[in-house]
Amino acid sequence: MAEAAESSGDPGTTSPRPLFAGLSDISISQDIPVEGEITIPMRSHIREFDSSTLNESVQNTIMRDLKAVGKKFMHVLYPRKSNTLLRDWDLWGPLILCVTLALMLQRSSIDSEKDGGPQFAEVFVIVWFGAVTITLNSKLLGGNISFFQSLCVLGYCILPLTVAMLVCRLVLLAEPGPINFVVRFFVVIVMFAWSIVASTAFLADSQPPNRKALAIYPVFLFYFVISWMILTFTP
Amino acid sequence: MAAADELAFHEFEEASDLLAETPDAATTSGSNQLTPQGHVAVAVDSGGSYGAEEEVEESDRTALLQEEKQQPGFWTFGYYQSFFDVDTSQVLDRIRGSLLPRPGHNFVRHHLRNRPDLYGPFWICATLAFVLAVTGNLTLVLAQRRDPSIHYSPQFHKVTVAGVTIYCYVWLVPLALWAFLRWRKGVRERMGPYTFLETVCVYGYSLFVFIPTVVLWLIPVPWLQWLFGGLALALSAASLVFTLWPVVREDTRLVAAVLLSTVVLLHALLAVGCKPLPLAHPAPPTQAASLSPDLPPPPTSSAHTT
């Protein structure tokens, strides 16, 4: 085999070299390895990579996930028709957003339980069960999006409303009045529209064309309820 | 027999030759066979734009029947998908049919065409529950503006109460009605009872008229509120009565009258329960919570049906 390799190794030479002329270059005294790995070199490289994620520092792992979540936040804030949210779905982002929103909606005043605003559990349940219901609805209508992809998109598109909640809390630190309410109303309306546009950009293509409105209406109701909870929040 | 076998083989060869030469010929002859059935379906039904759809439905149905004879079992996803097999235009048409009931038109036969769906009832009930909670909240806000002594709070528990009440109404009352109609099936000759899903569909779509009514109830003029309430109740109950009339007509007078009046009464109870009670005079803060819209508990009202 070594001869064939040597003879075919120089195709460019036009001078007719006698066959097996390069044989003398080979030091036959050296042991030609006839044993070794038959695996492709790439695979051992991948094996190295796999074990390295186990051994890497915790900071690296967390930063990698946080960067993925941050990249998806950017995709939500500037909704274009891209597949990043759908392809590499994850539920970290929706969890962070839902917990932040539920914590901020907690009232600090001492109200009786019946009359109070939404408790943490209520917000949590509404967000997650609402998303599950909308996903089931779109799958039952014949959409071809997977369950977790849809949950991921719906959860990430709560980001504008979480920003609206932050702004509302800051605005509520000022003195109450009609201007206060108008500002909060305007901010919530704009962020509500942004959420709907973002989620429609990702979800609309997966539905059959004559049922798009049927699948989008529950999304509209979902974000409307969350916007209502944000707008009626009083500390 | 050898001759019959030869004939059969010859036909197959001929057919395969035909297919090889003109692949379009087979498809057109197949659809020609199916369109006569479709045309018959179009002539019988008077539903305008649905003619073409009926034709497609008939041909689809015959094709499906030839392939498989049984529905998927209730443990498969496809079983539940069959209840959501509606298009946007169909849902809108059903909503329009429930908003404008006409004496001759039967909602089930005319609009559902024996294909009930669960999309309409489910999302109409969800919308109604949330709209009730939102407008209840808004009523309190508006009342507080007029009279600052009333204590304002978001009262989020109303969503839960409203949702549970409405969903129980749309599921338990049709269940009772359907069971009662099946029990009286022996008296009827002409028309079979409706299936359970069709009854749920009728009730669900009939609740649609309450959604704009609840929003219009925000206007704090009492006689206008009663007017809107009466109008909504009339439309909704009329839709129910016109649908149930053909089924109940053959029964004895007494049973028919009692059944129809019970249906209307339950519907009226729901409507009254949804209407916000007027906050006439300034009340101390502890009583303000109890003056907010309260809803009737369903179990006691469904005990009246049978």
XYZ file of C-alpha atoms in Angstrom:
541
model
C 0.000 0.000 0.000
C 2.874 2.317 0.695
C 4.135 1.929 -2.869
C 0.809 2.804 -4.353
C 0.608 5.813 -2.126
C 4.055 6.912 -3.099
C 3.549 6.392 -6.795
C 0.245 8.222 -6.835
C 1.591 10.926 -4.619
C 3.179 12.966 -7.382
C 0.759 13.471 -10.253
C 2.337 16.704 -11.434
C 5.665 15.334 -12.628
C 5.854 14.989 -16.396
C 9.272 13.351 -16.535
C 8.765 9.630 -16.809
C 10.128 8.386 -13.589
C 10.599 4.673 -13.339
C 8.082 2.914 -11.222
C 8.898 2.435 -7.604
C 11.650 4.999 -7.960
C 10.785 6.664 -4.713
C 11.039 3.466 -2.827
C 14.524 4.243 -1.787
C 13.255 7.270 0.060
C 11.321 5.136 2.434
C 13.304 3.957 5.370
C 12.115 0.445 5.556
C 13.977 -0.106 8.734
C 11.371 2.026 10.464
C 8.323 0.219 11.698
C 5.370 0.965 9.477
C 2.419 1.091 11.815
C -0.098 -1.582 11.002
C -2.237 -1.037 14.023
C -3.950 1.961 15.445
C -7.270 3.709 15.586
C -9.676 3.085 12.753
C -11.980 5.802 14.008
C -12.113 9.106 12.180
C -9.906 11.665 13.886
C -12.913 14.024 14.186
C -14.706 11.783 16.620
C -11.962 11.809 19.187
C -11.999 15.561 18.893
C -15.726 15.623 19.693
C -15.241 13.291 22.599
C -12.743 15.733 23.965
C -15.256 18.559 23.554
C -18.005 16.630 25.366
C -15.950 15.900 28.407
C -14.783 19.488 28.475
C -18.323 20.795 29.117
C -18.405 18.618 32.205
C -15.132 19.985 33.388
C -15.699 23.597 32.539
C -16.296 26.111 35.246
C -19.808 26.907 36.427
C -19.393 30.461 35.235
C -18.885 29.252 31.662
C -22.011 27.131 31.743
C -24.169 29.868 33.175
C -22.768 32.486 30.814
C -23.418 30.277 27.809
C -27.068 29.797 28.767
C -27.470 33.447 29.652
C -26.043 34.471 26.294
C -28.520 32.181 24.529
C -31.377 33.699 26.519
C -30.113 37.214 25.811
C -29.847 36.504 22.109
C -33.481 35.423 22.076
C -34.485 38.556 23.965
C -32.942 40.562 21.125
C -34.951 38.554 18.620
C -38.140 39.368 20.482
C -37.367 43.048 20.790
C -36.654 43.332 17.065
C -39.020 40.763 15.581
C -37.908 39.595 12.195
C -38.796 36.376 10.512
C -36.008 34.266 11.873
C -35.968 30.728 13.102
C -33.707 31.128 16.094
C -36.505 31.134 18.649
C -38.084 28.108 17.083
C -34.999 26.064 16.377
C -33.159 26.247 19.682
C -36.040 26.636 22.059
C -35.453 26.810 25.760
C -37.712 27.546 28.695
C -35.223 29.455 30.859
C -36.224 32.795 29.399
C -39.963 32.322 29.949
C -39.316 31.153 33.509
C -37.177 34.193 34.328
C -39.753 36.529 32.791
C -42.715 34.889 34.500
C -41.098 34.905 37.932
C -40.028 38.551 37.518
C -43.512 39.578 36.445
C -45.198 37.654 39.265
C -42.839 39.107 41.862
C -43.404 42.639 40.637
C -47.179 42.183 40.670
C -47.119 41.365 44.372
C -48.813 43.945 46.436
C -46.984 45.263 49.421
C -50.052 46.576 51.246
C -51.953 44.480 53.743
C -55.156 43.596 51.955
C -57.528 40.821 52.713
C -56.822 37.879 50.478
C -60.139 38.041 48.672
C -59.842 41.631 47.583
C -56.226 41.736 46.669
C -54.546 41.807 43.344
C -53.305 38.649 41.679
C -51.122 36.619 43.958
C -47.861 35.102 42.787
C -49.500 31.734 42.216
C -52.322 33.242 40.196
C -49.958 35.039 37.837
C -47.810 31.950 37.480
C -50.794 29.740 36.752
C -52.297 32.189 34.295
C -49.065 32.554 32.343
C -48.150 28.880 32.167
C -51.599 27.370 31.788
C -52.538 30.101 29.358
C -49.510 29.274 27.235
C -50.254 25.549 27.404
C -53.887 26.128 26.425
C -52.928 28.293 23.466
C -50.399 25.713 22.324
C -52.944 22.909 22.573
C -55.440 25.036 20.702
C -53.050 25.723 17.856
C -52.080 22.064 17.635
C -55.706 20.952 17.629
C -56.454 23.392 14.827
C -53.832 21.646 12.759
C -50.730 23.759 13.242
C -47.351 22.154 12.681
C -45.365 23.697 15.476
C -44.067 21.569 18.281
C -45.371 21.897 21.825
C -42.252 23.338 23.427
C -41.446 25.625 20.531
C -44.801 27.291 20.949
C -44.379 27.547 24.731
C -40.967 29.097 24.168
C -42.267 31.739 21.752
C -45.235 32.670 23.939
C -43.047 32.910 27.025
C -40.370 35.035 25.391
C -42.944 37.443 23.968
C -43.916 38.412 27.519
C -40.680 40.430 27.585
C -42.242 43.722 26.357
C -44.941 43.437 29.009
C -42.345 42.822 31.723
C -40.571 45.983 30.596
C -43.938 47.773 30.779
C -44.358 46.504 34.361
C -40.970 47.908 35.299
C -41.840 51.263 33.772
C -45.221 51.281 35.523
C -43.645 50.604 38.882
C -41.218 53.447 38.345
C -43.996 55.803 37.228
C -46.075 54.857 40.278
C -43.298 56.175 42.513
C -44.309 59.662 41.392
C -47.493 61.263 42.711
C -50.802 59.711 41.571
C -53.043 61.557 39.178
C -54.600 61.416 35.728
C -51.265 62.071 33.965
C -49.807 59.154 35.858
C -52.586 56.911 34.595
C -52.366 58.175 31.023
C -48.624 57.518 30.883
C -49.046 54.011 32.261
C -51.940 53.321 29.897
C -49.935 54.451 26.900
C -46.888 52.383 27.851
C -48.959 49.243 28.447
C -50.847 49.634 25.167
C -47.626 50.033 23.175
C -45.989 47.023 24.822
C -49.146 44.948 24.359
C -49.096 45.692 20.632
C -45.385 44.864 20.529
C -45.979 41.478 22.191
C -48.718 40.609 19.771
C -46.675 41.604 16.731
C -43.659 39.649 17.986
C -45.561 36.463 18.715
C -47.554 36.679 15.480
C -44.348 37.010 13.502
C -43.156 33.700 14.883
C -46.380 31.733 15.207
C -48.498 32.751 12.234
C -46.592 30.772 9.651
C -47.186 27.456 11.338
C -50.961 27.578 10.952
C -53.058 26.562 7.971
C -53.975 29.750 6.113
C -57.740 29.658 6.668
C -57.389 29.270 10.434
C -54.797 31.912 11.229
C -57.291 34.197 12.942
C -58.617 31.327 15.042
C -55.129 30.584 16.305
C -54.077 34.206 16.880
C -57.173 35.288 18.822
C -56.274 33.310 22.000
C -52.803 34.905 21.926
C -54.499 38.278 21.825
C -56.695 37.338 24.810
C -53.690 36.028 26.737
C -51.621 39.188 26.389
C -54.713 41.298 27.024
C -55.242 39.629 30.392
C -51.591 40.122 31.347
C -51.740 43.774 30.260
C -54.858 44.211 32.360
C -53.123 42.812 35.404
C -50.243 45.229 34.855
C -52.469 48.235 34.280
C -54.621 47.691 37.372
C -51.654 47.252 39.643
C -51.658 49.664 42.545
C -49.018 49.436 45.266
C -62.520 -20.209 -14.477
C -59.766 -19.624 -16.896
C -61.823 -17.330 -19.133
C -62.849 -15.119 -16.223
C -59.264 -14.945 -15.002
C -58.101 -14.037 -18.458
C -60.717 -11.316 -18.666
C -59.766 -9.918 -15.317
C -56.089 -9.837 -16.151
C -56.804 -8.264 -19.511
C -58.782 -5.464 -17.892
C -56.002 -4.739 -15.507
C -53.486 -4.578 -18.330
C -55.688 -2.245 -20.305
C -56.191 -0.010 -17.347
C -52.514 0.136 -16.590
C -51.799 0.951 -20.251
C -54.303 3.772 -20.121
C -52.723 5.102 -16.951
C -49.279 4.985 -18.488
C -50.370 6.921 -21.585
C -52.651 9.555 -20.139
C -52.258 9.856 -16.381
C -54.845 12.631 -16.242
C -57.625 10.536 -17.692
C -58.048 8.377 -14.608
C -58.316 11.316 -12.233
C -60.966 13.120 -14.258
C -63.108 10.024 -14.571
C -62.832 9.505 -10.818
C -63.955 13.014 -10.017
C -66.761 12.697 -12.536
C -68.066 9.805 -10.549
C -67.987 11.807 -7.341
C -69.414 15.116 -8.568
C -72.940 13.809 -9.189
C -73.155 13.119 -5.471
C -71.772 16.550 -4.747
C -74.275 18.179 -7.057
C -77.115 16.470 -5.272
C -75.828 17.811 -1.997
C -75.663 21.353 -3.389
C -79.243 21.235 -4.677
C -80.720 20.097 -1.379
C -79.019 22.591 0.899
C -79.839 26.234 0.494
C -76.728 27.572 2.161
C -75.191 29.998 -0.369
C -71.435 29.937 -0.227
C -71.388 26.554 1.406
C -72.301 24.770 -1.821
C -68.734 24.262 -2.888
C -67.709 23.274 0.559
C -70.454 20.675 0.780
C -69.268 19.204 -2.476
C -65.742 18.924 -1.185
C -67.051 17.547 2.081
C -69.085 14.878 0.334
C -66.232 13.757 -1.865
C -63.872 13.800 1.106
C -66.321 11.792 3.138
C -66.807 9.125 0.515
C -63.074 8.861 0.032
C -62.536 8.526 3.758
C -65.296 5.973 4.124
C -63.705 3.855 1.492
C -60.387 3.946 3.282
C -61.285 3.490 6.924
C -64.572 2.699 8.544
C -64.029 3.797 12.130
C -63.231 6.986 13.955
C -59.987 7.181 15.920
C -60.348 6.145 19.530
C -60.740 8.698 22.295
C -57.195 8.131 23.500
C -55.677 9.444 20.267
C -54.973 13.072 19.505
C -56.849 12.822 16.224
C -60.119 12.226 18.056
C -59.927 15.626 19.719
C -58.671 17.244 16.550
C -61.969 16.344 14.913
C -63.729 18.732 17.283
C -61.577 21.652 16.182
C -62.061 21.097 12.482
C -63.417 24.561 11.693
C -62.243 27.501 9.641
C -62.388 31.171 10.548
C -65.275 31.786 8.185
C -67.264 28.928 9.697
C -66.827 30.196 13.247
C -67.835 33.699 12.197
C -70.891 32.343 10.425
C -71.947 30.395 13.508
C -71.556 33.451 15.694
C -73.669 35.460 13.269
C -76.284 32.710 13.290
C -76.551 32.837 17.064
C -76.754 36.629 17.109
C -79.685 36.794 14.691
C -82.042 33.922 15.407
C -84.865 33.433 12.950
C -87.970 31.366 13.673
C -87.545 28.907 10.830
C -83.842 28.419 11.195
C -82.582 25.711 13.416
C -79.071 26.532 14.612
C -77.970 22.941 14.713
C -79.229 21.896 11.314
C -78.517 25.120 9.535
C -75.264 26.387 10.909
C -73.632 23.466 12.587
C -74.691 21.052 9.842
C -74.080 18.191 12.249
C -70.425 19.142 12.643
C -70.215 20.616 16.117
C -66.964 22.167 17.215
C -65.521 22.862 20.628
C -63.476 25.900 19.602
C -66.419 28.333 19.698
C -67.904 27.390 23.088
C -64.523 27.162 24.806
C -63.131 30.506 23.711
C -66.450 32.351 23.967
C -66.711 31.213 27.607
C -63.111 32.210 28.303
C -63.631 35.622 26.716
C -66.862 36.150 28.632
C -65.229 35.237 31.953
C -62.340 37.661 31.421
C -64.575 40.425 30.080
C -66.835 40.035 33.131
C -63.875 40.402 35.472
C -62.455 43.363 33.574
C -65.747 45.259 33.417
C -66.455 44.478 37.062
C -63.134 46.052 37.887
C -63.874 49.039 35.659
C -67.281 49.554 37.294
C -65.573 49.805 40.640
C -63.028 52.283 39.267
C -65.756 54.460 37.768
C -67.773 54.298 40.970
C -64.753 55.310 42.989
C -64.237 58.330 40.789
C -67.752 59.511 41.534
C -67.508 58.711 45.209
C -64.026 58.514 46.717
C -65.150 56.779 49.891
C -65.440 53.419 48.131
C -62.336 51.369 48.622
C -60.766 50.235 45.356
C -59.019 46.921 44.906
C -58.406 44.847 41.758
C -60.521 41.944 43.050
C -58.759 39.368 40.993
C -60.702 36.477 42.479
C -63.623 37.471 40.267
C -61.893 35.921 37.297
C -61.887 32.548 39.016
C -65.509 32.805 40.114
C -66.722 34.008 36.735
C -64.772 31.363 34.856
C -65.957 28.485 36.989
C -69.580 29.600 36.845
C -69.686 30.041 33.101
C -67.900 26.833 32.278
C -70.145 24.880 34.655
C -73.193 26.454 33.032
C -72.088 25.563 29.515
C -71.255 21.983 30.460
C -73.753 20.940 33.137
C -76.928 22.486 31.769
C -76.526 20.960 28.287
C -75.721 17.662 29.969
C -78.959 17.787 31.913
C -80.891 18.906 28.846
C -79.416 16.214 26.651
C -80.125 13.529 29.250
C -83.695 14.723 29.606
C -84.270 14.773 25.848
C -82.888 11.294 25.461
C -85.144 10.065 28.250
C -88.143 11.451 26.404
C -86.921 10.027 23.087
C -89.646 7.415 23.012
C -92.365 10.045 22.611
C -90.797 11.526 19.494
C -91.041 9.906 16.089
C -89.776 12.370 13.574
C -86.657 13.962 14.853
C -83.883 12.388 16.822
C -82.344 14.182 19.761
C -79.251 16.288 19.375
C -75.917 14.869 20.375
C -74.316 16.174 23.530
C -71.711 18.190 21.628
C -74.351 19.876 19.492
C -76.190 20.986 22.640
C -72.954 22.321 24.138
C -72.307 24.134 20.870
C -75.740 25.770 20.885
C -75.322 26.973 24.459
C -71.774 28.150 23.901
C -72.549 30.191 20.813
C -75.689 31.622 22.407
C -73.529 33.160 25.134
C -71.706 35.274 22.562
C -74.282 38.077 22.651
C -73.436 38.693 26.327
C -69.894 39.818 25.534
C -70.796 43.186 23.967
C -73.671 43.513 26.437
C -71.348 43.235 29.431
C -69.132 45.917 27.912
C -72.151 48.156 27.284
C -73.243 47.693 30.906
C -70.425 50.032 31.868
C -72.683 52.944 30.995
C -74.052 53.903 34.395
C -77.626 54.634 33.291
C -79.931 52.089 34.996
C -82.793 51.931 32.481
C -80.268 51.590 29.636
C -78.631 48.721 31.476
C -81.949 46.944 31.867
C -82.719 47.581 28.195
C -79.448 46.057 27.050
C -79.892 43.161 29.421
C -83.382 42.464 28.165
C -82.273 42.647 24.556
C -79.378 40.266 25.100
C -81.530 37.833 27.016
C -84.200 37.933 24.331
C -81.748 37.228 21.510
C -79.945 34.501 23.385
C -83.036 32.745 24.674
C -84.722 33.006 21.276
C -81.769 31.272 19.685
C -82.057 28.462 22.226
C -85.827 28.150 21.932
C -85.852 28.081 18.129
C -83.262 25.342 18.204
C -85.106 23.248 20.767
C -88.594 23.777 19.393
C -88.509 21.135 16.599
C -87.297 18.532 19.054
C -89.790 19.351 21.771
C -92.766 20.033 19.516
C -93.916 16.423 19.370
C -93.868 16.002 23.092
C -96.828 16.710 25.339
C -97.712 20.361 25.807
C -96.900 20.350 29.482
C -93.444 18.879 29.101
C -92.631 21.203 26.216
C -93.750 24.286 28.097
C -91.942 23.328 31.282
C -88.722 22.511 29.460
C -88.632 25.686 27.427
C -89.491 27.895 30.355
C -86.811 26.231 32.482
C -84.213 26.849 29.791
C -85.209 30.500 29.529
C -85.272 30.885 33.310
C -81.762 29.502 33.749
C -80.504 31.771 31.016
C -82.152 34.737 32.705
C -80.526 33.805 36.002
C -77.132 33.848 34.360
C -77.815 37.187 32.727
C -78.993 38.747 35.973
C -76.005 37.331 37.783
C -73.656 38.944 35.323
C -75.258 42.356 35.545
C -73.488 44.653 37.958
C -75.622 45.736 40.868
C -76.079 49.490 41.057
C -73.942 51.223 43.679
C -76.598 53.801 44.516
C -75.358 55.445 47.667
C -71.943 55.764 49.262
C -71.259 52.680 51.314
C -68.648 52.149 54.013
C -65.496 50.431 52.724
C -66.237 47.049 54.297
C -69.485 46.727 52.422
C -68.104 47.817 49.069
C -66.665 44.386 48.361
C -70.009 42.671 48.814
C -71.764 45.132 46.512
C -69.535 44.145 43.626
C -71.064 41.864 40.950
C -71.919 38.531 42.405
C -72.739 35.414 40.440
C -75.313 32.717 41.275
C -73.943 29.332 42.272
C -74.686 26.787 39.532
C -75.588 23.653 41.488
C -78.778 25.079 42.987
C -80.036 26.341 39.637
C -79.418 23.097 37.757
C -81.509 21.294 40.348
C -84.570 22.894 38.770
C -84.175 21.236 35.374
C -85.558 17.777 36.019
